Amino acid sequence: MKYTTATFASAMYNVLPAITFVLAYIFRLERVKLRCVRSAAKILGTAATVSGAMMMTLVKGPVLHLFWTKGASTNDGGTAGTDIHSAIKGAVLITIGCFSYACFMILQAITLKTYPAELSLTAWICLMGTIEGTAVALVMEKGNPGVWVIGWDTKLLTATYSGIVCSALAYYIGGVVMKSRGPVFVTAFNPLCMVIVAFMSSVIFAEQMYLGRVLGALVICVGLYFVLWGKGKDYGYPSTPIDGEPSQGKPEMGGNRDGRLDLEEITINGQERAPKTEQEQRKTVEETV
């Protein structure tokens, strides 16, 4: 964000669902068939959520004068110009960050297949994150002991909320959903955060609402609907394996038009056996069911 602007950084961060989708397809965590309608819906929905997030961030349009934002300033902060070299460097760093987080989601999904204890896995993630974050802070803030001072202020509240809600609860709930629906389903909701933030900022801080943000929010909602519809159709076909799981089909009872069971010949040890009567075959099917 120091190299670019907050607007550009938030726009680039919303490519996370697209990167996760590609990685999930590579690692066979997501089923994609280009000629299938539900797969096309997932691809189109993912692209729509990313496009809607970009539209909310980069496209302004005319100001929408809402009754709770009357008299508010239209000046947006944090949009100072940057040179082209800093912008490229910032874009590369944000892309690396999104790719790393997408890899984390894929790794979590793979781990949950063999270690299906979501709460225990969340505890390990938070513990390892604390250790790694402490090591990085010791190196980056060397000779500055003042950063370790804990005061009763908004910094403590922010850190506590981030640790409990944004890390612990988010990882746990995401793991529970991911185990049954996959990483693409979880990251598809990431651009929805911009919609919620834009609405809350408009109501609480009386920030001006622009037409571009409203249109982008609508595109995000439509994209999410396509993704959810496509994922729902995936689980509507139990005969097709999902995420590498074997299918479990139900035994079917065949019959002809007049409702009678079809008689079939059975060969045992190379010898043909007389066809079963209708009563015997019905009894066999009932015992199997």
PDB file of N, CA, C and O in Angstrom, residues 44-90:
ATOM      1  N   LEU A  44     -18.037 -18.156 -14.923  1.00  0.00           N
ATOM      2  CA  LEU A  44     -18.621 -16.838 -15.159  1.00  0.00           C
ATOM      3  C   LEU A  44     -18.859 -16.096 -13.853  1.00  0.00           C
ATOM      4  O   LEU A  44     -18.624 -14.891 -13.754  1.00  0.00           O
ATOM      5  N   GLY A  45     -19.317 -16.810 -12.826  1.00  0.00           N
ATOM      6  CA  GLY A  45     -19.558 -16.169 -11.536  1.00  0.00           C
ATOM      7  C   GLY A  45     -18.281 -15.669 -10.881  1.00  0.00           C
ATOM      8  O   GLY A  45     -18.254 -14.568 -10.315  1.00  0.00           O
ATOM      9  N   THR A  46     -17.211 -16.461 -10.960  1.00  0.00           N
ATOM     10  CA  THR A  46     -15.928 -16.025 -10.399  1.00  0.00           C
ATOM     11  C   THR A  46     -15.408 -14.786 -11.112  1.00  0.00           C
ATOM     12  O   THR A  46     -14.946 -13.831 -10.481  1.00  0.00           O
ATOM     13  N   ALA A  47     -15.498 -14.791 -12.444  1.00  0.00           N
ATOM     14  CA  ALA A  47     -15.066 -13.624 -13.211  1.00  0.00           C
ATOM     15  C   ALA A  47     -15.925 -12.407 -12.896  1.00  0.00           C
ATOM     16  O   ALA A  47     -15.428 -11.273 -12.824  1.00  0.00           O
ATOM     17  N   ALA A  48     -17.228 -12.614 -12.673  1.00  0.00           N
ATOM     18  CA  ALA A  48     -18.120 -11.497 -12.369  1.00  0.00           C
ATOM     19  C   ALA A  48     -17.824 -10.887 -11.004  1.00  0.00           C
ATOM     20  O   ALA A  48     -17.861  -9.660 -10.846  1.00  0.00           O
ATOM     21  N   THR A  49     -17.520 -11.721 -10.000  1.00  0.00           N
ATOM     22  CA  THR A  49     -17.200 -11.174  -8.685  1.00  0.00           C
ATOM     23  C   THR A  49     -15.926 -10.344  -8.718  1.00  0.00           C
ATOM     24  O   THR A  49     -15.847  -9.277  -8.103  1.00  0.00           O
ATOM     25  N   VAL A  50     -14.917 -10.826  -9.450  1.00  0.00           N
ATOM     26  CA  VAL A  50     -13.674 -10.058  -9.581  1.00  0.00           C
ATOM     27  C   VAL A  50     -13.940  -8.762 -10.344  1.00  0.00           C
ATOM     28  O   VAL A  50     -13.468  -7.675  -9.939  1.00  0.00           O
ATOM     29  N   SER A  51     -14.704  -8.822 -11.422  1.00  0.00           N
ATOM     30  CA  SER A  51     -15.000  -7.626 -12.203  1.00  0.00           C
ATOM     31  C   SER A  51     -15.813  -6.621 -11.391  1.00  0.00           C
ATOM     32  O   SER A  51     -15.575  -5.413 -11.459  1.00  0.00           O
ATOM     33  N   GLY A  52     -16.770  -7.117 -10.622  1.00  0.00           N
ATOM     34  CA  GLY A  52     -17.566  -6.221  -9.792  1.00  0.00           C
ATOM     35  C   GLY A  52     -16.738  -5.523  -8.731  1.00  0.00           C
ATOM     36  O   GLY A  52     -16.932  -4.332  -8.447  1.00  0.00           O
ATOM     37  N   ALA A  53     -15.779  -6.261  -8.123  1.00  0.00           N
ATOM     38  CA  ALA A  53     -14.902  -5.642  -7.139  1.00  0.00           C
ATOM     39  C   ALA A  53     -14.019  -4.573  -7.783  1.00  0.00           C
ATOM     40  O   ALA A  53     -13.798  -3.493  -7.208  1.00  0.00           O
ATOM     41  N   MET A  54     -13.505  -4.863  -8.975  1.00  0.00           N
ATOM     42  CA  MET A  54     -12.711  -3.868  -9.699  1.00  0.00           C
ATOM     43  C   MET A  54     -13.563  -2.642 -10.029  1.00  0.00           C
ATOM     44  O   MET A  54     -13.102  -1.491  -9.916  1.00  0.00           O
ATOM     45  N   MET A  55     -14.810  -2.858 -10.422  1.00  0.00           N
ATOM     46  CA  MET A  55     -15.690  -1.752 -10.760  1.00  0.00           C
ATOM     47  C   MET A  55     -15.974  -0.882  -9.530  1.00  0.00           C
ATOM     48  O   MET A  55     -15.988   0.352  -9.612  1.00  0.00           O
ATOM     49  N   MET A  56     -16.217  -1.533  -8.390  1.00  0.00           N
ATOM     50  CA  MET A  56     -16.480  -0.765  -7.169  1.00  0.00           C
ATOM     51  C   MET A  56     -15.302   0.107  -6.788  1.00  0.00           C
ATOM     52  O   MET A  56     -15.465   1.210  -6.260  1.00  0.00           O
ATOM     53  N   THR A  57     -14.085  -0.391  -7.059  1.00  0.00           N
ATOM     54  CA  THR A  57     -12.889   0.320  -6.625  1.00  0.00           C
ATOM     55  C   THR A  57     -12.456   1.385  -7.611  1.00  0.00           C
ATOM     56  O   THR A  57     -12.060   2.489  -7.212  1.00  0.00           O
ATOM     57  N   LEU A  58     -12.502   1.093  -8.889  1.00  0.00           N
ATOM     58  CA  LEU A  58     -11.897   1.960  -9.895  1.00  0.00           C
ATOM     59  C   LEU A  58     -12.892   2.871 -10.597  1.00  0.00           C
ATOM     60  O   LEU A  58     -12.495   3.892 -11.156  1.00  0.00           O
ATOM     61  N   VAL A  59     -14.182   2.517 -10.602  1.00  0.00           N
ATOM     62  CA  VAL A  59     -15.180   3.318 -11.307  1.00  0.00           C
ATOM     63  C   VAL A  59     -16.006   4.094 -10.287  1.00  0.00           C
ATOM     64  O   VAL A  59     -16.568   3.504  -9.358  1.00  0.00           O
ATOM     65  N   LYS A  60     -16.074   5.407 -10.451  1.00  0.00           N
ATOM     66  CA  LYS A  60     -16.850   6.231  -9.531  1.00  0.00           C
ATOM     67  C   LYS A  60     -18.227   6.553 -10.100  1.00  0.00           C
ATOM     68  O   LYS A  60     -19.234   6.087  -9.612  1.00  0.00           O
ATOM     69  N   GLY A  61     -18.261   7.387 -11.140  1.00  0.00           N
ATOM     70  CA  GLY A  61     -19.535   7.802 -11.680  1.00  0.00           C
ATOM     71  C   GLY A  61     -20.127   8.937 -10.855  1.00  0.00           C
ATOM     72  O   GLY A  61     -19.492   9.472  -9.940  1.00  0.00           O
ATOM     73  N   PRO A  62     -21.365   9.308 -11.142  1.00  0.00           N
ATOM     74  CA  PRO A  62     -21.991  10.409 -10.394  1.00  0.00           C
ATOM     75  C   PRO A  62     -22.261  10.044  -8.944  1.00  0.00           C
ATOM     76  O   PRO A  62     -22.424   8.878  -8.598  1.00  0.00           O
ATOM     77  N   VAL A  63     -22.311  11.068  -8.115  1.00  0.00           N
ATOM     78  CA  VAL A  63     -22.573  10.874  -6.685  1.00  0.00           C
ATOM     79  C   VAL A  63     -24.062  10.631  -6.469  1.00  0.00           C
ATOM     80  O   VAL A  63     -24.916  11.309  -7.054  1.00  0.00           O
ATOM     81  N   LEU A  64     -24.380   9.648  -5.635  1.00  0.00           N
ATOM     82  CA  LEU A  64     -25.769   9.374  -5.258  1.00  0.00           C
ATOM     83  C   LEU A  64     -26.061  10.087  -3.946  1.00  0.00           C
ATOM     84  O   LEU A  64     -25.476   9.774  -2.911  1.00  0.00           O
ATOM     85  N   HIS A  65     -26.930  11.061  -3.982  1.00  0.00           N
ATOM     86  CA  HIS A  65     -27.234  11.870  -2.799  1.00  0.00           C
ATOM     87  C   HIS A  65     -28.272  11.146  -1.945  1.00  0.00           C
ATOM     88  O   HIS A  65     -29.465  11.155  -2.240  1.00  0.00           O
ATOM     89  N   LEU A  66     -27.792  10.479  -0.918  1.00  0.00           N
ATOM     90  CA  LEU A  66     -28.654   9.781   0.022  1.00  0.00           C
ATOM     91  C   LEU A  66     -28.941  10.684   1.214  1.00  0.00           C
ATOM     92  O   LEU A  66     -28.142  11.568   1.555  1.00  0.00           O
ATOM     93  N   PHE A  67     -30.041  10.433   1.889  1.00  0.00           N
ATOM     94  CA  PHE A  67     -30.450  11.357   2.955  1.00  0.00           C
ATOM     95  C   PHE A  67     -29.502  11.323   4.146  1.00  0.00           C
ATOM     96  O   PHE A  67     -29.403  12.282   4.899  1.00  0.00           O
ATOM     97  N   TRP A  68     -28.766  10.210   4.335  1.00  0.00           N
ATOM     98  CA  TRP A  68     -27.834  10.153   5.466  1.00  0.00           C
ATOM     99  C   TRP A  68     -26.420  10.634   5.103  1.00  0.00           C
ATOM    100  O   TRP A  68     -25.532  10.633   5.941  1.00  0.00           O
ATOM    101  N   THR A  69     -26.197  11.002   3.830  1.00  0.00           N
ATOM    102  CA  THR A  69     -24.877  11.502   3.423  1.00  0.00           C
ATOM    103  C   THR A  69     -24.939  12.948   2.961  1.00  0.00           C
ATOM    104  O   THR A  69     -24.004  13.423   2.326  1.00  0.00           O
ATOM    105  N   LYS A  70     -26.005  13.660   3.235  1.00  0.00           N
ATOM    106  CA  LYS A  70     -26.116  15.050   2.818  1.00  0.00           C
ATOM    107  C   LYS A  70     -25.104  15.910   3.569  1.00  0.00           C
ATOM    108  O   LYS A  70     -24.970  15.809   4.787  1.00  0.00           O
ATOM    109  N   GLY A  71     -24.402  16.730   2.806  1.00  0.00           N
ATOM    110  CA  GLY A  71     -23.404  17.618   3.407  1.00  0.00           C
ATOM    111  C   GLY A  71     -22.053  16.979   3.631  1.00  0.00           C
ATOM    112  O   GLY A  71     -21.135  17.624   4.116  1.00  0.00           O
ATOM    113  N   ALA A  72     -21.904  15.696   3.279  1.00  0.00           N
ATOM    114  CA  ALA A  72     -20.620  15.023   3.461  1.00  0.00           C
ATOM    115  C   ALA A  72     -19.653  15.433   2.368  1.00  0.00           C
ATOM    116  O   ALA A  72     -20.047  15.773   1.250  1.00  0.00           O
ATOM    117  N   SER A  73     -18.383  15.417   2.689  1.00  0.00           N
ATOM    118  CA  SER A  73     -17.359  15.793   1.727  1.00  0.00           C
ATOM    119  C   SER A  73     -17.177  14.701   0.684  1.00  0.00           C
ATOM    120  O   SER A  73     -17.255  13.507   0.993  1.00  0.00           O
ATOM    121  N   THR A  74     -16.953  15.090  -0.565  1.00  0.00           N
ATOM    122  CA  THR A  74     -16.753  14.130  -1.653  1.00  0.00           C
ATOM    123  C   THR A  74     -15.288  13.838  -1.897  1.00  0.00           C
ATOM    124  O   THR A  74     -14.938  13.159  -2.849  1.00  0.00           O
ATOM    125  N   ASN A  75     -14.411  14.361  -1.062  1.00  0.00           N
ATOM    126  CA  ASN A  75     -12.975  14.157  -1.242  1.00  0.00           C
ATOM    127  C   ASN A  75     -12.564  12.820  -0.676  1.00  0.00           C
ATOM    128  O   ASN A  75     -12.829  12.517   0.482  1.00  0.00           O
ATOM    129  N   ASP A  76     -11.967  11.983  -1.465  1.00  0.00           N
ATOM    130  CA  ASP A  76     -11.486  10.673  -1.015  1.00  0.00           C
ATOM    131  C   ASP A  76     -10.019  10.772  -0.661  1.00  0.00           C
ATOM    132  O   ASP A  76      -9.213  11.325  -1.406  1.00  0.00           O
ATOM    133  N   GLY A  77      -9.664  10.177   0.464  1.00  0.00           N
ATOM    134  CA  GLY A  77      -8.272  10.205   0.892  1.00  0.00           C
ATOM    135  C   GLY A  77      -7.523   9.011   0.394  1.00  0.00           C
ATOM    136  O   GLY A  77      -8.071   8.010  -0.030  1.00  0.00           O
ATOM    137  N   GLY A  78      -6.217   9.104   0.478  1.00  0.00           N
ATOM    138  CA  GLY A  78      -5.373   7.971   0.137  1.00  0.00           C
ATOM    139  C   GLY A  78      -5.292   7.696  -1.338  1.00  0.00           C
ATOM    140  O   GLY A  78      -5.025   6.570  -1.738  1.00  0.00           O
ATOM    141  N   THR A  79      -5.495   8.709  -2.183  1.00  0.00           N
ATOM    142  CA  THR A  79      -5.443   8.483  -3.619  1.00  0.00           C
ATOM    143  C   THR A  79      -4.363   9.329  -4.263  1.00  0.00           C
ATOM    144  O   THR A  79      -4.478   9.752  -5.407  1.00  0.00           O
ATOM    145  N   ALA A  80      -3.339   9.618  -3.531  1.00  0.00           N
ATOM    146  CA  ALA A  80      -2.262  10.417  -4.083  1.00  0.00           C
ATOM    147  C   ALA A  80      -1.562   9.672  -5.193  1.00  0.00           C
ATOM    148  O   ALA A  80      -1.460   8.448  -5.178  1.00  0.00           O
ATOM    149  N   GLY A  81      -1.075  10.426  -6.166  1.00  0.00           N
ATOM    150  CA  GLY A  81      -0.438   9.797  -7.313  1.00  0.00           C
ATOM    151  C   GLY A  81       0.892   9.161  -6.956  1.00  0.00           C
ATOM    152  O   GLY A  81       1.606   9.609  -6.064  1.00  0.00           O
ATOM    153  N   THR A  82       1.237   8.105  -7.660  1.00  0.00           N
ATOM    154  CA  THR A  82       2.504   7.419  -7.463  1.00  0.00           C
ATOM    155  C   THR A  82       3.157   7.238  -8.824  1.00  0.00           C
ATOM    156  O   THR A  82       2.489   7.224  -9.856  1.00  0.00           O
ATOM    157  N   ASP A  83       4.483   7.077  -8.801  1.00  0.00           N
ATOM    158  CA  ASP A  83       5.176   6.884 -10.062  1.00  0.00           C
ATOM    159  C   ASP A  83       4.977   5.471 -10.558  1.00  0.00           C
ATOM    160  O   ASP A  83       4.554   4.572  -9.822  1.00  0.00           O
ATOM    161  N   ILE A  84       5.300   5.260 -11.826  1.00  0.00           N
ATOM    162  CA  ILE A  84       5.010   3.988 -12.482  1.00  0.00           C
ATOM    163  C   ILE A  84       5.823   2.850 -11.884  1.00  0.00           C
ATOM    164  O   ILE A  84       5.335   1.727 -11.747  1.00  0.00           O
ATOM    165  N   HIS A  85       7.059   3.117 -11.451  1.00  0.00           N
ATOM    166  CA  HIS A  85       7.897   2.056 -10.875  1.00  0.00           C
ATOM    167  C   HIS A  85       7.328   1.580  -9.540  1.00  0.00           C
ATOM    168  O   HIS A  85       7.297   0.371  -9.263  1.00  0.00           O
ATOM    169  N   SER A  86       6.870   2.522  -8.720  1.00  0.00           N
ATOM    170  CA  SER A  86       6.277   2.141  -7.438  1.00  0.00           C
ATOM    171  C   SER A  86       4.970   1.380  -7.646  1.00  0.00           C
ATOM    172  O   SER A  86       4.679   0.422  -6.924  1.00  0.00           O
ATOM    173  N   ALA A  87       4.201   1.792  -8.654  1.00  0.00           N
ATOM    174  CA  ALA A  87       2.931   1.114  -8.928  1.00  0.00           C
ATOM    175  C   ALA A  87       3.172  -0.325  -9.367  1.00  0.00           C
ATOM    176  O   ALA A  87       2.471  -1.248  -8.928  1.00  0.00           O
ATOM    177  N   ILE A  88       4.166  -0.536 -10.222  1.00  0.00           N
ATOM    178  CA  ILE A  88       4.477  -1.892 -10.677  1.00  0.00           C
ATOM    179  C   ILE A  88       4.973  -2.748  -9.514  1.00  0.00           C
ATOM    180  O   ILE A  88       4.564  -3.906  -9.349  1.00  0.00           O
ATOM    181  N   LYS A  89       5.838  -2.160  -8.692  1.00  0.00           N
ATOM    182  CA  LYS A  89       6.357  -2.904  -7.537  1.00  0.00           C
ATOM    183  C   LYS A  89       5.225  -3.275  -6.577  1.00  0.00           C
ATOM    184  O   LYS A  89       5.155  -4.404  -6.070  1.00  0.00           O
ATOM    185  N   GLY A  90       4.318  -2.335  -6.326  1.00  0.00           N
ATOM    186  CA  GLY A  90       3.188  -2.615  -5.449  1.00  0.00           C
ATOM    187  C   GLY A  90       2.273  -3.684  -6.018  1.00  0.00           C
ATOM    188  O   GLY A  90       1.788  -4.560  -5.293  1.00  0.00           O
TER     189      GLY A  90
END
